[in-house]
Amino acid sequence: MSYLNFPQLHFFGTFRADPSTLNNTPDNFNPNNNFPPDNGEEVGNNIQLYWNPNGTAEFQLDCTVAKIRYADGSEATTGAEDPLIGLSLRSLDNSPLGSGRVVDLDPMQQNVTEIWGLQVGIREKSGSSEPLLQGSFKPSAYSNAWVQVKGGRGDYAGSANFQSVLEGVKISDAIKSQFISELCGLGADPTKLSINFVLRAFNSASQQYLVNENTLATMKQNGVSAEAIAAISPLSKLAQGQFQPNNPRAGEIPTTGYFTKLVNERLTGLNIPQQQVDVIMASAKQPPTPPLTPYEFTWGQVFGTLGLDGLPSSAGSQPGHGFGPAPDFLTPDRMLAPAAVLRTNSPPASVPTDSGPYAAYFAPFKVTQYPSPQSDPVAYGKTDGTQTYVSLNLGNSLLSTQPASPTESFVDTSQYGKLALYCFGQTNKVLAPIDYADPAFYSTDSGVVNIRIDNADVEAVQTQPLGLVNLDANNGTSFSTVFLRENERGLYVRPNQFVYRMNPGIEAAPETSRSSAGGKPSGHSNPGTATVEFYVSCFGRPASGVGLVVSLMPPLDAQTYSNNTLGTGGTSGMVNMSVPESALTLENNGMVTTDEKGIATLQIKASNPGNPRGYMDGQIYFLQYEFQDESLRGSYVQSPDDLVSVQVYDAQPDIKDVTWENFVGPVLEQYGKIYPIMSFINLENQQAVAKNAKKIRNVLLSSPLMGGHMPVTRDLSASRLNLIIQWLDQQIE
């Protein structure tokens, strides 16, 4: 439920995300495309490589445990205080489940990228011993993506956060750690932990290669044969972006791995000496692109927090708090929203995804009471022996002037000045300064601020809106700018799960139906109906009886929205989006009301969209939601990324005699062409697929939770899967 509860474990380090970019545009799904195109003047044959066409989809964490805050509020920052400090928190890539994978929902919705198959563990830096703690990351999508580098653009300037849970957690007794003792002894379930982490400063600038008249001439001058030149020259028609006549950047090919792959494929069977191959590589290689971040290609910075999924039995949030079963992807408490822009003091009517004009971004927080330390049984004069903390996550909220490095955050101190947490309403009081400029703010505290509240202010903090302000330089008790502010009524609303895949007419499968490679796929983990849960809170307490209206985003709005997100913006081929609208229906016309636990449930049902996108399966829809009461709606600042994204698959025709020609070949050929990681078997060759039918069958029917599941994009519909399995079974028999 919340990583913000005590105890907290903070980690800092690097991440690797290695997506393949060949599937980044609907245009690349065109079956008429070739590698390279047959005719560089034909738009229909153009392949758009983007920046990492040979990506493996792997996701990795490589972090260090930096700090622990215990249940009583005390801290540990050295190994002498807690032996977990300084250990490695990383992805367990040698797990039987395989490596983690980054997965986009759809080329038309790349702004909810998910992580699947990730195993996380804490172990010795050497990695030679068994993990002291390990668990499975429940697949989750990122949220609140924005341009965090002031004036920046693109991946290097972006920042986003993931929140999920580690399931099936195993804890070793081989180490004496107070943190581990508290996980196991505070009354919450230690086999399920809450985790939140921020990704930023990602380096997508790859090594470039160029095949054009000049580089081909250089190859010839340096002894490359005419036969090899003829084989390589068609690569000059490739492009990283959309087709343009007389494209000055034609022939630019990203990454050493992909260019090597293309060269080897073109020279196969020609018996070209290795010396000539080396000349081809050296002649095409371009001067290095100046790095936009201090990290290696496909690497970036990550920091985050790990904690109990529920509250410790000794703690209590505040009177009336209790949402029932803990949501896995959400902390349903309180939220600071953007309240100031860079150039004006007027509050925003809406928040653009890129957040370009905004001075700070959304920051979740909660107010919690804990027992006082034994050394301080009466905290701030509170006679019941409790202490109250505001735990605020600013890890994804503050602008920087350049991408962060391992030692510097480059937070925009000229803009923020003296930051402080402020209580509005009747109190109007500075609660505490925030030392955001300290390098340890991210590298040690993961951007999480834990502020102990004076007893006299506890009631105000529990019932009045808080904010992030810039203190007046004169006396430090008044503010000049409000950067973030809680809704005046303390309201916060968001769904727990906000990404769905739906197979019309398909019933939900039993839990184990896809985990056994030997069984027939009778059901599916992505059925044709789903229940969306919306959590509504008021100053951190469940808000009952609150009406919400949920609606389908109209097609034109959906296209405009997606074209302007950090994840999908700039993608070509965004046509026929979110049609027909009749393919996704909402129970009771989307009108729902929260129950006593502050939860409103909505049933959604998918029907066959009828292949509106041609050579792309299914359709993408967005659900938008708001308060029914206009008086509540008017003062609520909501990110436009607070949507529910739904992929509805097409229903396939009932083919009695499935053959390679009438179904299997076209589907597998498309996967083989635009998903290089799946090309360990030539999916465009019927004989190769038939020979490996059992192996392919096993990975198709493996659990999607496994890193090695295919397709890596988790986008094969139930009806397509059933038809392919029928054909594969015939090859095995």
XYZ file of N, CA and C in Angstrom, residues 503 506 524 617 649-653 663 716-724 726:
60
model
N -9.502 -9.231 -24.191
C -9.843 -10.129 -25.290
C -11.358 -10.307 -25.336
N -13.697 -13.562 -24.282
C -12.856 -14.548 -23.612
C -13.064 -14.441 -22.108
N -7.836 -17.051 -20.454
C -6.779 -16.068 -20.669
C -6.711 -15.149 -19.474
N -3.091 -5.235 -34.784
C -4.175 -5.920 -34.103
C -4.824 -5.002 -33.073
N -8.278 -6.278 -28.155
C -7.814 -7.053 -29.304
C -8.955 -7.362 -30.267
N -8.579 -7.597 -31.523
C -9.544 -8.041 -32.524
C -9.912 -9.497 -32.291
N -11.152 -9.850 -32.595
C -11.562 -11.250 -32.626
C -11.146 -11.831 -33.971
N -10.440 -12.948 -33.944
C -9.960 -13.562 -35.183
C -11.041 -14.454 -35.797
N -11.012 -14.626 -37.100
C -12.005 -15.504 -37.748
C -11.842 -16.949 -37.288
N -2.713 -18.080 -41.893
C -2.712 -17.338 -40.629
C -1.347 -17.271 -39.943
N 0.025 -10.678 -27.716
C -0.598 -11.698 -28.555
C -1.964 -12.026 -27.977
N -3.004 -11.774 -28.744
C -4.364 -11.971 -28.244
C -4.666 -13.446 -28.027
N -5.699 -13.700 -27.233
C -6.082 -15.080 -26.933
C -6.498 -15.830 -28.187
N -7.248 -15.172 -29.066
C -7.719 -15.860 -30.271
C -6.560 -16.149 -31.226
N -5.614 -15.226 -31.346
C -4.431 -15.488 -32.175
C -3.587 -16.603 -31.564
N -3.422 -16.558 -30.258
C -2.644 -17.593 -29.578
C -3.247 -18.970 -29.817
N -4.556 -19.106 -29.691
C -5.205 -20.406 -29.878
C -4.969 -20.963 -31.278
N -5.050 -20.094 -32.288
C -4.850 -20.555 -33.662
C -3.398 -20.982 -33.896
N -2.446 -20.217 -33.343
C -1.037 -20.577 -33.513
C -0.728 -21.886 -32.801
N -2.783 -24.343 -32.253
C -3.346 -25.439 -33.060
C -2.351 -25.879 -34.128
